[in-house]
CSV table of C-alpha atoms in Angstrom, one decimal:
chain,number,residue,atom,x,y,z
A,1,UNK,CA,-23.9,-3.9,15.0
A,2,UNK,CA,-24.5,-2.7,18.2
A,3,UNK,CA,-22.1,0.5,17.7
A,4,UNK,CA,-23.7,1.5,14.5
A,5,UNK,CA,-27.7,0.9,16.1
A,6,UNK,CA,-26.0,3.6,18.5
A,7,UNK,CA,-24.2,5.8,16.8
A,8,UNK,CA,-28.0,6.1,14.3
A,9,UNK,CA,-29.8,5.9,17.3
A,10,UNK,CA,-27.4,9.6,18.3
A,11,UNK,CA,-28.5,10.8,14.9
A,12,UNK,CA,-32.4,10.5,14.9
A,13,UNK,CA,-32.4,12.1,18.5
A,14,UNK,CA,-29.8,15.3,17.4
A,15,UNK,CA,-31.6,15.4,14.0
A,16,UNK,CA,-35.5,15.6,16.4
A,17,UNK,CA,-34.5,17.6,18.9
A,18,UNK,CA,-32.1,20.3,17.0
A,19,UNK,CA,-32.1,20.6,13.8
A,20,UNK,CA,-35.5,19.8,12.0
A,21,UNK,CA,-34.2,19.3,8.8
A,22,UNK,CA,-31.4,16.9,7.2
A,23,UNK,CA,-28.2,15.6,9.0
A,24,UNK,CA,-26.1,13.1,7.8
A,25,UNK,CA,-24.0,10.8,9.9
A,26,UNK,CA,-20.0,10.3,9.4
A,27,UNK,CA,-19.9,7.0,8.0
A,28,UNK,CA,-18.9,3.8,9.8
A,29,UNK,CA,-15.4,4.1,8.4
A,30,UNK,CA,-12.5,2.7,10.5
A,31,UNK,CA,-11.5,6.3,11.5
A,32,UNK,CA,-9.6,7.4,14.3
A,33,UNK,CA,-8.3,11.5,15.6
A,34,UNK,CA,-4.9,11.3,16.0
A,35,UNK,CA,-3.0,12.5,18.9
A,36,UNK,CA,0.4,13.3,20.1
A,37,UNK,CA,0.8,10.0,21.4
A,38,UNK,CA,-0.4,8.4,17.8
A,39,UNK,CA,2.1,10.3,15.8
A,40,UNK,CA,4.5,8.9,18.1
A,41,UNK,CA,3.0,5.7,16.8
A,42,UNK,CA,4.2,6.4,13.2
A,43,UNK,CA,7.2,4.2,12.3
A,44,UNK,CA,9.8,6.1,11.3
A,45,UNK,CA,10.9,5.4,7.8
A,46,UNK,CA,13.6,3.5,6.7
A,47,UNK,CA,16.7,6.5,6.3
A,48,UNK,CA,19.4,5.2,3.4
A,49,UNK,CA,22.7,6.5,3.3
A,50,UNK,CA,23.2,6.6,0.3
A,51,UNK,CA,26.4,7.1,-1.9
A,52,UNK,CA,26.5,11.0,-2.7
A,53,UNK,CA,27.9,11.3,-6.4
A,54,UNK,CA,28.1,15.8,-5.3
A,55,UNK,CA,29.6,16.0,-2.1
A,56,UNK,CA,27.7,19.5,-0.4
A,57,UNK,CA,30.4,22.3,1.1
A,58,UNK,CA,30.3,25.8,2.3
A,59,UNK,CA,26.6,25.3,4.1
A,60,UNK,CA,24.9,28.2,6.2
A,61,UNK,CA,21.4,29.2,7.1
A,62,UNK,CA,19.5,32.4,6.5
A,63,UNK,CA,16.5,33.7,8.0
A,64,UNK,CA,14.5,37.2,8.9
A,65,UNK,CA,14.0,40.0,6.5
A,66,UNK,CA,16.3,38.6,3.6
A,67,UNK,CA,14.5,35.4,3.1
A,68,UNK,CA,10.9,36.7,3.6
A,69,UNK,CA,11.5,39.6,1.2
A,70,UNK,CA,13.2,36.6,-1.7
A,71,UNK,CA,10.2,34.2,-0.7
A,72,UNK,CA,7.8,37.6,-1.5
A,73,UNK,CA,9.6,38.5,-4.7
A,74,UNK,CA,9.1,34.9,-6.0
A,75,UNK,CA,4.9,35.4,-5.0
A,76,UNK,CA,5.2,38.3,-7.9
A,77,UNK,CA,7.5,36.6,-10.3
A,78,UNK,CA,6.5,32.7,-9.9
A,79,UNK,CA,3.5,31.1,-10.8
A,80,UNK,CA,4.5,28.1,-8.4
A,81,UNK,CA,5.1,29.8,-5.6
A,82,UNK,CA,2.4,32.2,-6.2
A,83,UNK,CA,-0.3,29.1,-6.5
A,84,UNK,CA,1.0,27.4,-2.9
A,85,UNK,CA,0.7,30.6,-1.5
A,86,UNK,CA,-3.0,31.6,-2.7
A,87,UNK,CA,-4.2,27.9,-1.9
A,88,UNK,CA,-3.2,28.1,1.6
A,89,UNK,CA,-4.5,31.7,1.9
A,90,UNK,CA,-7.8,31.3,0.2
A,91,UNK,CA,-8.1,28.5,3.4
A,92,UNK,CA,-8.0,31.6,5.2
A,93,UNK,CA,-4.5,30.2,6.6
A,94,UNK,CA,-1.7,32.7,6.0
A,95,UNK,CA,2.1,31.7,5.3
A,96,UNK,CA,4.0,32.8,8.3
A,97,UNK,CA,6.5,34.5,5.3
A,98,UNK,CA,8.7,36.3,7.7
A,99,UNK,CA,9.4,33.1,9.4
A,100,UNK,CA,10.8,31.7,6.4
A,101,UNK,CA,14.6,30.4,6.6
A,102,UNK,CA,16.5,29.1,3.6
A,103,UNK,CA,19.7,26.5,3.9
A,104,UNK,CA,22.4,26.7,1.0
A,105,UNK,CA,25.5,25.6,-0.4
A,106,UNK,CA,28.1,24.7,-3.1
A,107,UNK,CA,28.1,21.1,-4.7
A,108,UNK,CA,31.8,20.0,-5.5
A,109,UNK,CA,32.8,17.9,-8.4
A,110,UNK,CA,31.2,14.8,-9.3
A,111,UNK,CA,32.8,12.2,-7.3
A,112,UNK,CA,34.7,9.3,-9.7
A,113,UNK,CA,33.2,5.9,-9.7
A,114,UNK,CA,29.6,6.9,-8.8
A,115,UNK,CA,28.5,9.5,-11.7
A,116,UNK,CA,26.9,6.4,-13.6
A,117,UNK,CA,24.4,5.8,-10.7
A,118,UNK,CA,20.4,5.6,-12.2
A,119,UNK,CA,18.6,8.8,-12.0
A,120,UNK,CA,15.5,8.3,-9.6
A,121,UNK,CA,13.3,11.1,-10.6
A,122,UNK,CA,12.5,12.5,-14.8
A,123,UNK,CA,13.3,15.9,-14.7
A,124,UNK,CA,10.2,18.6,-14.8
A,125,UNK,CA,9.9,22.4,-15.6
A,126,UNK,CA,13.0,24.0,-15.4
A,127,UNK,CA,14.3,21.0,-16.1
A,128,UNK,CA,13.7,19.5,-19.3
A,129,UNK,CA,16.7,18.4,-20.3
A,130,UNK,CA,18.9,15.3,-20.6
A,131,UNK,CA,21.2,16.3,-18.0
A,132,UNK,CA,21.1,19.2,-15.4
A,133,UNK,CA,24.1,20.7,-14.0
A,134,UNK,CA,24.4,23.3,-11.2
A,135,UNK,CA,26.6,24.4,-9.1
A,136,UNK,CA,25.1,25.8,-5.9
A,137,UNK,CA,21.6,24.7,-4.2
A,138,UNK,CA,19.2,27.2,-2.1
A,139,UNK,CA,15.9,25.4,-0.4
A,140,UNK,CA,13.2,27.8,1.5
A,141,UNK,CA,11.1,26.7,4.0
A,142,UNK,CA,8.1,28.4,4.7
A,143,UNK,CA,6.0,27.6,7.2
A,144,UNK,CA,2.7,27.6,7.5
A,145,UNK,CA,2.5,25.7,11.3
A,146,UNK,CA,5.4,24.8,13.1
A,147,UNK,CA,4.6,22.3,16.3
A,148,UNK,CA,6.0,20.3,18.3
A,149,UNK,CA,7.5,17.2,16.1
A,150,UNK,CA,5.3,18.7,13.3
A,151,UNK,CA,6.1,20.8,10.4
A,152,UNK,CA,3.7,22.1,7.7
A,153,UNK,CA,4.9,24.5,4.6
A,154,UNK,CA,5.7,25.0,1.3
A,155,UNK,CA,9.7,24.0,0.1
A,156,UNK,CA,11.0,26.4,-2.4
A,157,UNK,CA,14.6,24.8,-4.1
A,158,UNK,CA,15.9,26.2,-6.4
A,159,UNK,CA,19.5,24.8,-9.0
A,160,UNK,CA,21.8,27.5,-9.5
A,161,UNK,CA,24.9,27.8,-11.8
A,162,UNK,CA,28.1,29.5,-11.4
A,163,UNK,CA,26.6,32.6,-13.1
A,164,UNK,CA,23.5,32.8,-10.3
A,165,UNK,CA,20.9,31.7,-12.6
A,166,UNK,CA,18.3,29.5,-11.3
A,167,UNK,CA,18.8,26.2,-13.7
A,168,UNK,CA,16.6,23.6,-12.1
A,169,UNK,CA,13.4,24.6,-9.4
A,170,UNK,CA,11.0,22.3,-7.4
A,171,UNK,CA,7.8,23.5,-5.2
A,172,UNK,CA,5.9,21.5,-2.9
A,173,UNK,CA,3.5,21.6,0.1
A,174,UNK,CA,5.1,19.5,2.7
A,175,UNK,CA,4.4,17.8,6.3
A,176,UNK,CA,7.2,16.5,8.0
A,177,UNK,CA,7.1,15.2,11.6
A,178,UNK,CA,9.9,13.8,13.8
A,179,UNK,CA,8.4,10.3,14.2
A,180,UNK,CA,10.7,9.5,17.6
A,181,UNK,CA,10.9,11.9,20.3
A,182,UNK,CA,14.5,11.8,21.7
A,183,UNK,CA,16.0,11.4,18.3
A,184,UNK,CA,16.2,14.8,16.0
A,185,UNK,CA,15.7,13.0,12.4
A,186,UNK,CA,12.3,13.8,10.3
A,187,UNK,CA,10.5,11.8,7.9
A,188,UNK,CA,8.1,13.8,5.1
A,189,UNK,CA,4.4,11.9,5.3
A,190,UNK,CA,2.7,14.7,2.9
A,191,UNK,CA,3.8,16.0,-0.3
A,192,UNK,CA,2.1,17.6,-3.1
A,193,UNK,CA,4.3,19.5,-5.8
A,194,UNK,CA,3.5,22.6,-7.7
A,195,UNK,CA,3.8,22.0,-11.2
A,196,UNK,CA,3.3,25.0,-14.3
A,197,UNK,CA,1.3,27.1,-11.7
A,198,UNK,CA,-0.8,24.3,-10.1
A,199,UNK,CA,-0.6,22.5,-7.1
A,200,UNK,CA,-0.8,18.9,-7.9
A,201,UNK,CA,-2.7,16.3,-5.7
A,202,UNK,CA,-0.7,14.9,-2.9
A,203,UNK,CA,1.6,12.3,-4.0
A,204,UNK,CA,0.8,8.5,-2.6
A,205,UNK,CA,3.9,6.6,-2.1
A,206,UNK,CA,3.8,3.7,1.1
A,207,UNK,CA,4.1,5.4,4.7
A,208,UNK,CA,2.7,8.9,3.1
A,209,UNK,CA,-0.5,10.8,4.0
A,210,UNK,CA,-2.7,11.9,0.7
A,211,UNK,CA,-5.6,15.0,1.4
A,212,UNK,CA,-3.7,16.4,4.3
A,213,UNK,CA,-5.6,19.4,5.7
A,214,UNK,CA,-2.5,22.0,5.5
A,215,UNK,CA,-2.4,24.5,8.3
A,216,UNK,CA,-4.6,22.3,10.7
A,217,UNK,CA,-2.4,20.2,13.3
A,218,UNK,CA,-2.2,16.8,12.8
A,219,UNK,CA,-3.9,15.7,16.1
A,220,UNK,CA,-6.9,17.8,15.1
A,221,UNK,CA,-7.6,15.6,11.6
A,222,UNK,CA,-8.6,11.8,11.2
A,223,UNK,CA,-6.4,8.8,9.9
A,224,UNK,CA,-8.2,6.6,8.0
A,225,UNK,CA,-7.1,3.7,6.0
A,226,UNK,CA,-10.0,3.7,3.6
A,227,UNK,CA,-8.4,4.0,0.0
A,228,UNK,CA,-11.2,4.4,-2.4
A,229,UNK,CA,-14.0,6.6,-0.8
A,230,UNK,CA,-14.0,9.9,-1.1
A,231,UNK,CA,-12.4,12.1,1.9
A,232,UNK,CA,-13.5,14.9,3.1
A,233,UNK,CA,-10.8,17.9,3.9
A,234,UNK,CA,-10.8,16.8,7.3
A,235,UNK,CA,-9.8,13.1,6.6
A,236,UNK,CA,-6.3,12.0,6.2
A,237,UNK,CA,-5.9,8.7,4.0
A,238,UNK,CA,-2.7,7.0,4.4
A,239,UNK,CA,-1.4,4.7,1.7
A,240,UNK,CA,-1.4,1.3,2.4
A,241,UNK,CA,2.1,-0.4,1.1
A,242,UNK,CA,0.7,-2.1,-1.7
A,243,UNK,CA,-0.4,1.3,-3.3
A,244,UNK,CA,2.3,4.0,-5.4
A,245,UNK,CA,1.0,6.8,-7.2
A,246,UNK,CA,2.7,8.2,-9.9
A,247,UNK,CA,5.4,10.5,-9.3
A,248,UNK,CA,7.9,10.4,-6.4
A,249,UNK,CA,8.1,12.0,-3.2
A,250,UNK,CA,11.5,14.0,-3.7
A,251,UNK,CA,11.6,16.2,-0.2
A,252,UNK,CA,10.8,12.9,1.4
A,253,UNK,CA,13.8,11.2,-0.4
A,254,UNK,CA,15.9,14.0,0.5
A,255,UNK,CA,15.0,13.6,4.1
A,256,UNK,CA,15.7,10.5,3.9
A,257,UNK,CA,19.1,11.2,2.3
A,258,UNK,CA,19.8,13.6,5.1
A,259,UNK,CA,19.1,12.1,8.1
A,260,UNK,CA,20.5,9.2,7.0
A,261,UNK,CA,23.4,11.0,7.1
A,262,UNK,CA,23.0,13.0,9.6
A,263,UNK,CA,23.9,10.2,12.2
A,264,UNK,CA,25.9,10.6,15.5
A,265,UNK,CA,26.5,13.8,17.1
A,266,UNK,CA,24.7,15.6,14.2
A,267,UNK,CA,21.1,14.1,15.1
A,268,UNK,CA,22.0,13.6,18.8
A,269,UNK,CA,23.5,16.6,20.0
A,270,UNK,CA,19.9,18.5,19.1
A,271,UNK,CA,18.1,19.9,22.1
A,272,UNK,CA,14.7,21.1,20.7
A,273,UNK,CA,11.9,19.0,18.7
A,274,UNK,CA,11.7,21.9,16.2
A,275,UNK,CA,11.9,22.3,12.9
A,276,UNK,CA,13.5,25.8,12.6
A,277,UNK,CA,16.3,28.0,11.1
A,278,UNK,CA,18.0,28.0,15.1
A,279,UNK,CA,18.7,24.3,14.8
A,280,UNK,CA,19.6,24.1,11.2
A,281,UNK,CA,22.1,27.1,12.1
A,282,UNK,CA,23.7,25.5,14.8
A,283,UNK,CA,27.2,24.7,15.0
A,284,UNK,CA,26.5,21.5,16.0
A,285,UNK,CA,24.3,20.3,13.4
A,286,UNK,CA,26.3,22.6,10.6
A,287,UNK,CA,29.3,20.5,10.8
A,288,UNK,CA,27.6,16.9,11.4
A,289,UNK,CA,24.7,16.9,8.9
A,290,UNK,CA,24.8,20.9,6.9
A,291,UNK,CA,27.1,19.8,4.0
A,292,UNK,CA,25.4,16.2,3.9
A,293,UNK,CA,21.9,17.9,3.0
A,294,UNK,CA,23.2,20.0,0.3
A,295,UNK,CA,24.6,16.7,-0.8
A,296,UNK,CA,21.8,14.6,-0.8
A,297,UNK,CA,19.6,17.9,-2.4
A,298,UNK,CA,21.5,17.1,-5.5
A,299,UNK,CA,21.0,13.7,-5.1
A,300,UNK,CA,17.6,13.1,-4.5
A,301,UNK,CA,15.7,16.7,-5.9
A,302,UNK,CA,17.7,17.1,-8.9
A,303,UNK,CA,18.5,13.8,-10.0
């Protein structure tokens, strides 16, 4: 009681001696900014290795003019990318397009034994059929802020088949942050896909962020675990893990795939907190995690 007498107490006196007119007072919420030290604070989620039906081969990276001038080809030809990009520059926060970097590779043949595992996700878009096949797997990251143990974008993947036709396509806004600070392995805590030229809202699954302010850094925006008022842009709400939305988080379940995977050498021998086309080029994680996250791609974003 006391806290709120004060925090009116503030109001009346700014409201006298400034302002004249009307101010309204954030409400008594159980709020609080985050920092560097609180997003170390985020438990990282639980990675599954699981059993990958399309084993991933022939994996590289590409970056600079080729990328940016795809990722600006797709603005002209594709509604989805087109709406992520005009939501985050009507914000007045431009796409960093030539920082864009793409990884890729070839899926092998299904793997005996395992091709009767459950689908997880129903098939959108492109990909309304009963089964999708594809041969060779392209995802885009652009960025839109790049920190520290913090990564905010849009992820353009894209299912192609032998012939180079694009057979299967997902688009999302993403935040991904690297919950532990010695250990190179992200978890995705924001994702809201782009679905027949509209972003969608963010989907809500447990240990995810909803109303994510994209393009502003995390420790400049309030956490608040208030489900069912009405948040500003500048409030976070994180989902409580009682509470599932509709709809499922596949670039989270993909990083989950990889990094699960990605264990030993391929995580540890990482010297940056970065989220960039350097690392995922390396040698060193190229041959301990590059063919796994082709690998999981199929298994999580296209399945």
């Amino acid at each position: 009681m006391r806290l709120l007498a004060k925090r009116t107490a503030i109001c009346v006196v700014v409201l006298i001696a400034f302002t004249g007119g009307m101010l309204v007072c954030p409400p008594a919420v159980a709020t609080l900014q985050s920092t560097k030290s609180q997003k170390k604070q985020i438990k990282p989620q639980k990675r599954e290795k699981r059993p990958l039906r399309r084993g991933g081969r022939d994996y590289k990276v590409k970056k600079g003019a080729e990328v940016a001038a795809k990722v600006r080809k797709l603005k002209e030809s594709n509604k989805n990318v087109r709406a992520a990009l005009k939501l985050l520059e009507d914000k007045k926060r431009t796409p960093k397009v030539d920082a864009s970097f793409s990884i890729n590779g070839s899926l092998g043949s299904l793997k005996a034994g395992l091709n009767n595992h459950p689908r997880l996700f129903q098939n959108v878009s492109f990909e309304q059929q009963s089964a999708i096949s594809g041969d060779y797997i392209e995802i885009i990251f652009v960025p839109v802020l790049s920190l520290d143990m913090e990564w905010q974008g849009i992820v353009i993947s894209d299912l192609y088949d032998s012939g180079g036709n694009v057979v299967g396509e997902y688009v999302a806004e993403s935040v991904l942050i690297m919950p532990e600070p010695n250990l190179y392995a992200w978890d995705e805590i924001y994702e809201a896909p782009v679905y027949y030229g509209v972003v969608q809202p963010a989907i809500a699954e447990p240990g995810m962020f909803t109303n994510v302010d994209l393009g502003v850094p995390l420790d400049q925006q309030f956490l608040s675990i208030e489900m069912n008022q009405a948040n500003p842009s500048s409030i976070v709400r994180f989902v409580p893990a009682s509470y599932v939305q509709g709809g499922s988080a596949r670039l989270r379940a993909w990083a989950n795939c990889t990094f699960g995977w990605c264990g030993g050498a391929g995580i540890n021998c990482v010297g940056t907190d970065m989220w960039s086309a350097d690392v995922f080029g390396s040698s060193c994680f190229a041959s301990g995690c590059g063919n796994d996250a082709i690998g999981c791609a199929w298994e999580t974003i296209w399945q």
